[in-house]
Coordinates of C-alpha atoms in Angstrom, one line a residue:
X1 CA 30.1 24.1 -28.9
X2 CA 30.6 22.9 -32.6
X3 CA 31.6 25.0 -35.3
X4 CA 29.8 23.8 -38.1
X5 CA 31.9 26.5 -40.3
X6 CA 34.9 24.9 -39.1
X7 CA 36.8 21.7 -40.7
X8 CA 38.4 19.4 -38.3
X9 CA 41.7 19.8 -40.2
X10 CA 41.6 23.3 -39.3
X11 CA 44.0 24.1 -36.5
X12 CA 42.3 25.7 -33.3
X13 CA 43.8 29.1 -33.4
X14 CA 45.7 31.5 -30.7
X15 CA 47.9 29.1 -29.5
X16 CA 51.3 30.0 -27.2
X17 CA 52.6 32.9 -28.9
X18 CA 49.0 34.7 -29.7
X19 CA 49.4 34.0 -25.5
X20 CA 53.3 35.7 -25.3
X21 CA 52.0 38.5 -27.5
X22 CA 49.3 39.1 -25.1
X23 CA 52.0 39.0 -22.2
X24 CA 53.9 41.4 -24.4
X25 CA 51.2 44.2 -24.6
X26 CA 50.3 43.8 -20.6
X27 CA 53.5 44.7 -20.0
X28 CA 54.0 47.4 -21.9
X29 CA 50.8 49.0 -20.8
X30 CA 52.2 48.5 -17.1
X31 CA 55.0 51.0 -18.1
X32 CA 57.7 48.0 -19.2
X33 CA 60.1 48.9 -22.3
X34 CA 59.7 45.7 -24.6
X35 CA 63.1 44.0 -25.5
X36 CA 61.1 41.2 -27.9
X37 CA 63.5 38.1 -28.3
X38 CA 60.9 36.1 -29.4
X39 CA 60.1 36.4 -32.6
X40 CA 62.8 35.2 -35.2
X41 CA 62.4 38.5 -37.8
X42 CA 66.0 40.0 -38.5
X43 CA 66.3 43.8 -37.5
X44 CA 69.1 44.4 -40.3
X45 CA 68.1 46.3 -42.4
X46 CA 66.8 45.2 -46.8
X47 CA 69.6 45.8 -49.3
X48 CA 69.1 49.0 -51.2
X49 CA 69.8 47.6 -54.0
X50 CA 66.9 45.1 -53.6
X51 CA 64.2 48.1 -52.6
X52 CA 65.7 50.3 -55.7
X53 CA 64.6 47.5 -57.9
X54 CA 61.4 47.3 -56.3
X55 CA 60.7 51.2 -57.0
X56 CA 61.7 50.8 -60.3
X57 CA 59.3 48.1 -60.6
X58 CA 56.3 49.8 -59.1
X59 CA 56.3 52.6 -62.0
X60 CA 56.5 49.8 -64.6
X61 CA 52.7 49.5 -66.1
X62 CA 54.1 45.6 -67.1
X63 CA 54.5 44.4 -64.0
X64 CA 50.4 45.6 -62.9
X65 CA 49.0 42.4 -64.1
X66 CA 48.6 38.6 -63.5
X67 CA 51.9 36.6 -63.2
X68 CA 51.1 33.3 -64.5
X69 CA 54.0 30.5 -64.8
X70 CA 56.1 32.4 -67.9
X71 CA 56.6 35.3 -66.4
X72 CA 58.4 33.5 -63.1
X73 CA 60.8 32.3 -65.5
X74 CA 63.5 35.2 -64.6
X75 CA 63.6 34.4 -61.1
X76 CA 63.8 30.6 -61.5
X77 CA 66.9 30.8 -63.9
X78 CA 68.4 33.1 -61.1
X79 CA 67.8 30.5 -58.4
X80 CA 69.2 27.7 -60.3
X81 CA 72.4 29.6 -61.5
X82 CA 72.5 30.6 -57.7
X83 CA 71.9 27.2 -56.9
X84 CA 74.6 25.8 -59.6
X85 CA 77.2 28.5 -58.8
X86 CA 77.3 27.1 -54.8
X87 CA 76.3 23.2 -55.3
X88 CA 77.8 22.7 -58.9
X89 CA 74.4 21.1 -59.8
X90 CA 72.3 21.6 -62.8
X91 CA 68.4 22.5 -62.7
X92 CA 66.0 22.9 -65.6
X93 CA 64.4 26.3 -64.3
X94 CA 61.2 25.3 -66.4
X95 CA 60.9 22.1 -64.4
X96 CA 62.9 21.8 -61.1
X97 CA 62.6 25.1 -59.5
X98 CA 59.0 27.1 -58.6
X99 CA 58.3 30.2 -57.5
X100 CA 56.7 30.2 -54.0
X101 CA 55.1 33.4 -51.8
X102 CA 57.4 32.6 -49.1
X103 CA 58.5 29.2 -48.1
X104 CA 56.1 29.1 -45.8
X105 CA 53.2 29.3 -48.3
X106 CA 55.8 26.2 -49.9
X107 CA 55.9 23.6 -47.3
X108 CA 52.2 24.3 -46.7
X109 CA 50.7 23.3 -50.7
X110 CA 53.7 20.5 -50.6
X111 CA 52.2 18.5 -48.0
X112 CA 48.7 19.1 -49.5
X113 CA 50.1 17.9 -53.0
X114 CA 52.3 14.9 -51.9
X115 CA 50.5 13.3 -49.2
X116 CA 46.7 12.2 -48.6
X117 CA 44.7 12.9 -45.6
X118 CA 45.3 10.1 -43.3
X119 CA 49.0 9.5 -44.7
X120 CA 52.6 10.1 -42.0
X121 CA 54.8 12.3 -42.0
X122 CA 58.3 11.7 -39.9
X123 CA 59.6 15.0 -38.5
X124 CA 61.4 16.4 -35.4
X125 CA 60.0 16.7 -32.1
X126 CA 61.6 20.2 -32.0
X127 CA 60.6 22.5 -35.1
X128 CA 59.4 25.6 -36.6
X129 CA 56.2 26.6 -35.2
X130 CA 53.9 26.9 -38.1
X131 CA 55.1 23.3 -39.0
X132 CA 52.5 21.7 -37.4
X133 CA 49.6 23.2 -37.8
X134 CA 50.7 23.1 -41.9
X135 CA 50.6 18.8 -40.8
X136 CA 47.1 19.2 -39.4
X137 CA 45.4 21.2 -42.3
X138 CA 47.0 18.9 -44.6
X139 CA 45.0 16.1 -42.6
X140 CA 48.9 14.3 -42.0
X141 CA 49.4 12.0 -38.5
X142 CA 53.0 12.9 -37.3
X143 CA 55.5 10.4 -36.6
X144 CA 58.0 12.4 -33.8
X145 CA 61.5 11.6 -34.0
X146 CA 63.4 12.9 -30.9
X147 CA 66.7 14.2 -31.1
X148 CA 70.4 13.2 -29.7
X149 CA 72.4 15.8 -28.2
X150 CA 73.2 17.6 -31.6
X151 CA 70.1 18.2 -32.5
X152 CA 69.9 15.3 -35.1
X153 CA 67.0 12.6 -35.6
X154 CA 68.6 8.9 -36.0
X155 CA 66.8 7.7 -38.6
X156 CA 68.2 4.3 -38.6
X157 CA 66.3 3.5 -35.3
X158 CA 63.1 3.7 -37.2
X159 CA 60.8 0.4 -38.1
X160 CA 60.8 -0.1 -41.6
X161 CA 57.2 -2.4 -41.1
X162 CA 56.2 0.2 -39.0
X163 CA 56.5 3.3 -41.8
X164 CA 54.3 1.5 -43.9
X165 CA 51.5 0.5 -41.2
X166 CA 51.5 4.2 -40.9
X167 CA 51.6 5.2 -44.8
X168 CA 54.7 7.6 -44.1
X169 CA 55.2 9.8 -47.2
X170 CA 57.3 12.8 -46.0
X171 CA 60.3 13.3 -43.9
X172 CA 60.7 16.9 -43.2
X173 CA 64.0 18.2 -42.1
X174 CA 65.1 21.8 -41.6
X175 CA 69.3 22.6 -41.3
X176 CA 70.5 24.9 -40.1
X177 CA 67.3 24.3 -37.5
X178 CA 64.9 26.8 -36.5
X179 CA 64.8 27.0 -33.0
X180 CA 67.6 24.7 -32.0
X181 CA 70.2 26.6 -34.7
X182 CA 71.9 23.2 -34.7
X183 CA 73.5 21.9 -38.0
X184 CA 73.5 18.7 -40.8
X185 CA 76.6 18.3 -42.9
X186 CA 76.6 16.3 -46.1
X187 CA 76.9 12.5 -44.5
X188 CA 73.7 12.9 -42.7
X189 CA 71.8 14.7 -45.6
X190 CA 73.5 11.9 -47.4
X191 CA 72.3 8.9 -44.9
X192 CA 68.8 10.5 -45.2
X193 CA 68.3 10.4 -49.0
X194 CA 69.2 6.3 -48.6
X195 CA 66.6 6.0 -46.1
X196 CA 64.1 8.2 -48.1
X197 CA 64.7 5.8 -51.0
X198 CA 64.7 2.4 -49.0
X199 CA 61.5 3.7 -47.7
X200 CA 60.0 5.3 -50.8
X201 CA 59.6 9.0 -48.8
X202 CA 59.8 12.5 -50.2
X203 CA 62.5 14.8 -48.1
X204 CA 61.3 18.1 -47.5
X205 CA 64.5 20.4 -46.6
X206 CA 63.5 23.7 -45.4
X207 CA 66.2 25.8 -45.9
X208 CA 65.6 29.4 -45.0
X209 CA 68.6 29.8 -43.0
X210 CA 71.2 28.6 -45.5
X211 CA 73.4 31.4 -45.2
X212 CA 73.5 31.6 -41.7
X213 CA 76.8 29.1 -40.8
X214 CA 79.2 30.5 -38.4
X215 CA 82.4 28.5 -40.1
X216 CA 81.1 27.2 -43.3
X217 CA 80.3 30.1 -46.3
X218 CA 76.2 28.1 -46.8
X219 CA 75.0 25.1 -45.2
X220 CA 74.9 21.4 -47.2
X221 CA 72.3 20.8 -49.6
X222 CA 70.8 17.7 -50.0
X223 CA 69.7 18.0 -53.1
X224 CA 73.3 18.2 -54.7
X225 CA 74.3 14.8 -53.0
X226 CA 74.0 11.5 -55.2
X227 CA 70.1 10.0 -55.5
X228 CA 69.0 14.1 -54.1
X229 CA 67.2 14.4 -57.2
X230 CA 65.1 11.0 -57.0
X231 CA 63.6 12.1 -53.7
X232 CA 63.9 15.5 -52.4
X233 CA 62.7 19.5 -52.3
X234 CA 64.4 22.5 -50.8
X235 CA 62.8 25.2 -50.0
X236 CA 64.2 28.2 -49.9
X237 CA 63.8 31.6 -48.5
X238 CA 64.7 35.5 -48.9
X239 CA 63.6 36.6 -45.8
X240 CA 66.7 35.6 -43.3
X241 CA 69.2 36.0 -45.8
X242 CA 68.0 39.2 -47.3
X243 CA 65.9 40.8 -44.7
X244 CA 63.0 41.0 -46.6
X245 CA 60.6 38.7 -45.0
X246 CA 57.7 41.0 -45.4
X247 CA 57.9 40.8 -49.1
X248 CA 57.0 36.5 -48.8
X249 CA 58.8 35.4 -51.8
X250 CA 60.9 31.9 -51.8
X251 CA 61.6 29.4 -54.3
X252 CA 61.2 25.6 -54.2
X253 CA 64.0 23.3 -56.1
X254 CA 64.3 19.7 -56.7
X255 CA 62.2 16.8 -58.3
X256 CA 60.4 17.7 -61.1
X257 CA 57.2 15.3 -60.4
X258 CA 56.9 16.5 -57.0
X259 CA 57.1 20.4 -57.9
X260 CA 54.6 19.3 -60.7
X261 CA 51.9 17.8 -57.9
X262 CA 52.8 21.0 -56.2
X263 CA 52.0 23.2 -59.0
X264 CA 48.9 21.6 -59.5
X265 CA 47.7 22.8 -56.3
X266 CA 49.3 26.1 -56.3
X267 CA 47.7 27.0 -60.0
X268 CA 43.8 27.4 -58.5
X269 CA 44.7 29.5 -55.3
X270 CA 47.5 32.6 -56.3
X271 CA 48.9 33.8 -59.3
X272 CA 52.1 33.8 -58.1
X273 CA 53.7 36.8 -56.4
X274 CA 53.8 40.4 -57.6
X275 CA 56.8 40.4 -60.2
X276 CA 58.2 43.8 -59.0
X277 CA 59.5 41.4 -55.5
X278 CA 60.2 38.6 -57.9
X279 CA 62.7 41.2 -59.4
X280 CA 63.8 42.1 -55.9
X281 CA 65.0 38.7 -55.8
X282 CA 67.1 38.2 -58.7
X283 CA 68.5 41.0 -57.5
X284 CA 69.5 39.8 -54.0
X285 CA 70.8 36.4 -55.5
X286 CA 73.4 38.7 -57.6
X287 CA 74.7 40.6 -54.1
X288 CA 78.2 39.9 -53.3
X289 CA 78.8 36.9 -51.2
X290 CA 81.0 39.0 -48.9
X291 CA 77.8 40.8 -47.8
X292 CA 75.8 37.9 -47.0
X293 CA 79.0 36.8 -45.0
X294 CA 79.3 40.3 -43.3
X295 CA 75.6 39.3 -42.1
X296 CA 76.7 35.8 -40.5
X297 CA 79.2 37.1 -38.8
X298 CA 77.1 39.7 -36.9
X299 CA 74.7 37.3 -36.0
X300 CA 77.9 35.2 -34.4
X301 CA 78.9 38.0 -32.9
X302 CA 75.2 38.9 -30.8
X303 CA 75.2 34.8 -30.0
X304 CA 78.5 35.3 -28.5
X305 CA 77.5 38.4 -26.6
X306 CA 74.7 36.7 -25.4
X307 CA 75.7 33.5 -24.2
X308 CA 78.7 35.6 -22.4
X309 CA 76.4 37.5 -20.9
X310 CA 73.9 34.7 -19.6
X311 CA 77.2 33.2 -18.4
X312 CA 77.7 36.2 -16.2
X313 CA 74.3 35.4 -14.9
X314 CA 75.2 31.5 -13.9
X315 CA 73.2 30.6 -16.8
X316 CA 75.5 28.4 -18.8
X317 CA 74.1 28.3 -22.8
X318 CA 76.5 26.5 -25.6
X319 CA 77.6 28.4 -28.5
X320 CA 75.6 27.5 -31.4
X321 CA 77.2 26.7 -35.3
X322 CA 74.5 28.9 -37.0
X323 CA 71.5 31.1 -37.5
X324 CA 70.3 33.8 -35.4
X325 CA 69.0 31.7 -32.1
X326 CA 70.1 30.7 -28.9
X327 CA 67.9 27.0 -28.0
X328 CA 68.3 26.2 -24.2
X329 CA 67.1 24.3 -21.7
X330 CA 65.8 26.1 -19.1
X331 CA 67.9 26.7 -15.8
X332 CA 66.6 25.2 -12.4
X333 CA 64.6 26.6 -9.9
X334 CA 62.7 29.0 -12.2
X335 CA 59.1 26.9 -13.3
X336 CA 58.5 25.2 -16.4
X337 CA 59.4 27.3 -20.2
X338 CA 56.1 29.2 -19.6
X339 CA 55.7 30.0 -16.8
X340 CA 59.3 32.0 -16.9
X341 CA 58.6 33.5 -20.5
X342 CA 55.5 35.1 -18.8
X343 CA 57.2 35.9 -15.9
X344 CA 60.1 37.2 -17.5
X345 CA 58.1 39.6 -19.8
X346 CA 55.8 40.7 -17.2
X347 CA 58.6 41.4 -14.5
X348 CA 61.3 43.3 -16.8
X349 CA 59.5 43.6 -20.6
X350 CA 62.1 41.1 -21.8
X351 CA 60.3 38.5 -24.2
X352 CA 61.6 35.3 -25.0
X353 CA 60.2 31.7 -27.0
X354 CA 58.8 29.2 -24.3
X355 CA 60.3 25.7 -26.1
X356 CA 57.4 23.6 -25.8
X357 CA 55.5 25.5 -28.9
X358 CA 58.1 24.3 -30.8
X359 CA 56.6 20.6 -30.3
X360 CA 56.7 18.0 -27.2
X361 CA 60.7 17.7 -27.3
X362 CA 61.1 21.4 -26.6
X363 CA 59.2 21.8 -22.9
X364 CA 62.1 22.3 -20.3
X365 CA 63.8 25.0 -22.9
X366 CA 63.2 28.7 -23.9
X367 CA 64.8 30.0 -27.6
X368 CA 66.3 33.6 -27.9
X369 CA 65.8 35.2 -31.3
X370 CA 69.1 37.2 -31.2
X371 CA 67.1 40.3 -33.0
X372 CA 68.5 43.3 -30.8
X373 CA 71.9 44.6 -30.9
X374 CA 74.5 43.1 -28.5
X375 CA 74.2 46.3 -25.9
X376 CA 70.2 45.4 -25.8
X377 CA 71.3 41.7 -25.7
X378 CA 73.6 42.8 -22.7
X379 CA 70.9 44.2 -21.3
X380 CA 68.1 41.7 -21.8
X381 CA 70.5 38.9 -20.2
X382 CA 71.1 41.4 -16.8
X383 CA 67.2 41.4 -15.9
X384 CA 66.7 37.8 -17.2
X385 CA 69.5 37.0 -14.1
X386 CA 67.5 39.5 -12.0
X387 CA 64.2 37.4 -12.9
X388 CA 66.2 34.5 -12.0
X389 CA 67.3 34.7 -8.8
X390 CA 64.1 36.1 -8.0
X391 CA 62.3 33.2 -8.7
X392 CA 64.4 31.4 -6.6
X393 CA 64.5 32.8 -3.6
X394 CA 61.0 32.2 -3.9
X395 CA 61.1 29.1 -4.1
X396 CA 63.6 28.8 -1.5
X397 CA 66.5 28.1 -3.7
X398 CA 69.9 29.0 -4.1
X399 CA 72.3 29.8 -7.1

């Protein structure tokens, strides 16, 4: 039946992981303990600093009322003297950077402002969940680019004639990736502002994980590279670096006509967020860098636990360069992404990310959020081997 209350841009709901979260709560009524993996939200805990500020800010009587554009300022000169102090490039805070209520809320009004219903957008096969159904609200046809075996779209392989037919207007790119946790470095960024530029294209670079890099102190930006500024926004986040995703607060940097479109549509739906988290902010972006380092390297640490520990198993998973995610495919003998995630959860209360509601290049592979310390990782990758071989035999299959 037709929902006349409902737009056709309007994404159908529930979906795979309302369906895992369902699994989730069967099996702990059946008596399982839950050892969740499948949600990316980081179990360290916020910096006190960061929450002192907060409390501060909750007894101040000024910080009660609307935030319109002004009173954003203080964060935005904090996130370009961040921004300048790691990519030694300048940014007029009044006119190149934007507060955003997560970068979620970002991406979401960006494709709204820069794009008409009915235009293209080029982005991965593999993503972040929630990019999609951002695409279809926006009224956007995807264009999918599959990946090569790092991870990476080749761009270059793409029909100039084509892009137009389809009115492209975006490429979205996210590095360090959510769920593959693969990498970009600077020559790739570098090769996609040229083909943004040939092909008149706005890059979106989500950025939330920029701090994440095993070997590297922050990930590439694009915007920093020559011709950034003519063509590209970065989004960035404080909920993976700073543990603080419940407050939703980000920042968008980049060109200033696209951050004015997106302004335009931000201005009639919020007033911007609550100034007491904007001052949570400035206050994470003036932490030491050895802290946020500290943080990397325990999240390198839990992804080598874990894929020593699958290895132990016979499940053979390689070491990724960054973030907090192990991206897989699936071993054989044990059903399609899934089946095993239900399985899985239902058999031993371990919960992991079935790959294909990450788009059509991810069925075949599961993603671990490495949330849990590396004894519950231990742990988790022990009954996901006992789920294993269990599914085998029957199926009549050997290790």
């Amino acid at each position: 039946m037709t929902n006349m209350y409902r737009s056709k841009r309007t994404p159908p709901g529930g979906g795979l992981f309302l369906t895992m979260d369902a699994a989730k709560q069967k099996a702990r009524a059946a008596g399982k303990t839950i050892i969740d993996l499948s949600v990316g939200a980081s179990d360290m805990p916020s910096p006190p600093e960061a929450l002192e500020t907060l409390r501060d800010s909750i007894m101040d009587p000024s910080t009660h009322s609307y935030c319109l554009k002004n009173r954003t300022l203080p964060l935005l000169e904090a996130a370009v003297s961040w921004y300048r102090e790691r990519y030694g490039l300048k940014l007029d805070p009044k006119q190149e950077a934007l507060m955003l209520i997560g970068s979620q809320e970002g991406l979401g009004h960006l494709l709204l402002s820069a794009a008409d219903q009915g235009d293209s957008i080029l982005m991965t096969d593999v993503g972040y969940a929630s990019y999609l159904p951002a695409v279809q609200i926006a009224g956007l046809s995807p264009i999918y680019l599959p990946l090569d075996a790092d991870f990476l779209p080749h761009l270059e392989a793409l029909d100039p004639r084509e892009l137009r037919e389809k009115r492209a207007k975006i490429l979205l790119l996210n590095y360090p990736n959510n769920p593959t946790a693969a990498t970009a470095d600077a020559e790739f960024f570098q090769r996609a502002i040229s083909f943004c530029k040939a092909n008149g294209l706005l890059l979106i670079h989500d950025a939330p994980y920029v701090d994440l890099t095993y070997d590297e102190e922050y990930a590439p930006s694009p915007l920093s590279l020559p011709g950034g500024m003519d063509c590209c926004v970065e989004l960035f986040s404080f909920s993976k670096s700073y543990h603080i995703a419940g407050f939703r607060l980000g920042f968008a940097l980049g060109n200033r006509d696209a951050l004015a479109a997106l302004e335009s549509v931000k201005a009639p739906i919020d007033f911007n967020q609550y100034i007491g988290i904007q001052r949570m902010g400035i206050t994470c972006l003036q932490l030491p860098r050895e802290r946020l380092r500290r943080d990397a390297a325990t999240w390198r640490a839990r992804a080598a636990a874990m894929v020593e520990a699958l290895g132990q198993q016979g499940w053979q998973v390689k070491m990724p360069r960054s973030s907090m995610y192990l991206w897989t495919p699936l071993p054989d003998g044990v059903g399609d992404d899934l089946h095993f995630c239900m399985e899985l959860v239902a058999r031993t209360g371990v919960a992991l990310a079935p790959g294909r509601g990450f788009g059509p290049g991810g069925h075949g592979y599961v993603r671990f959020a490495l949330v849990q310390p590396e004894g519950v990782l231990r742990e988790a990758a022990a009954k996901i081997g006992e789920v294993i071989r269990e599914l085998r035999a029957e199926r009549g299959q050997s290790t």
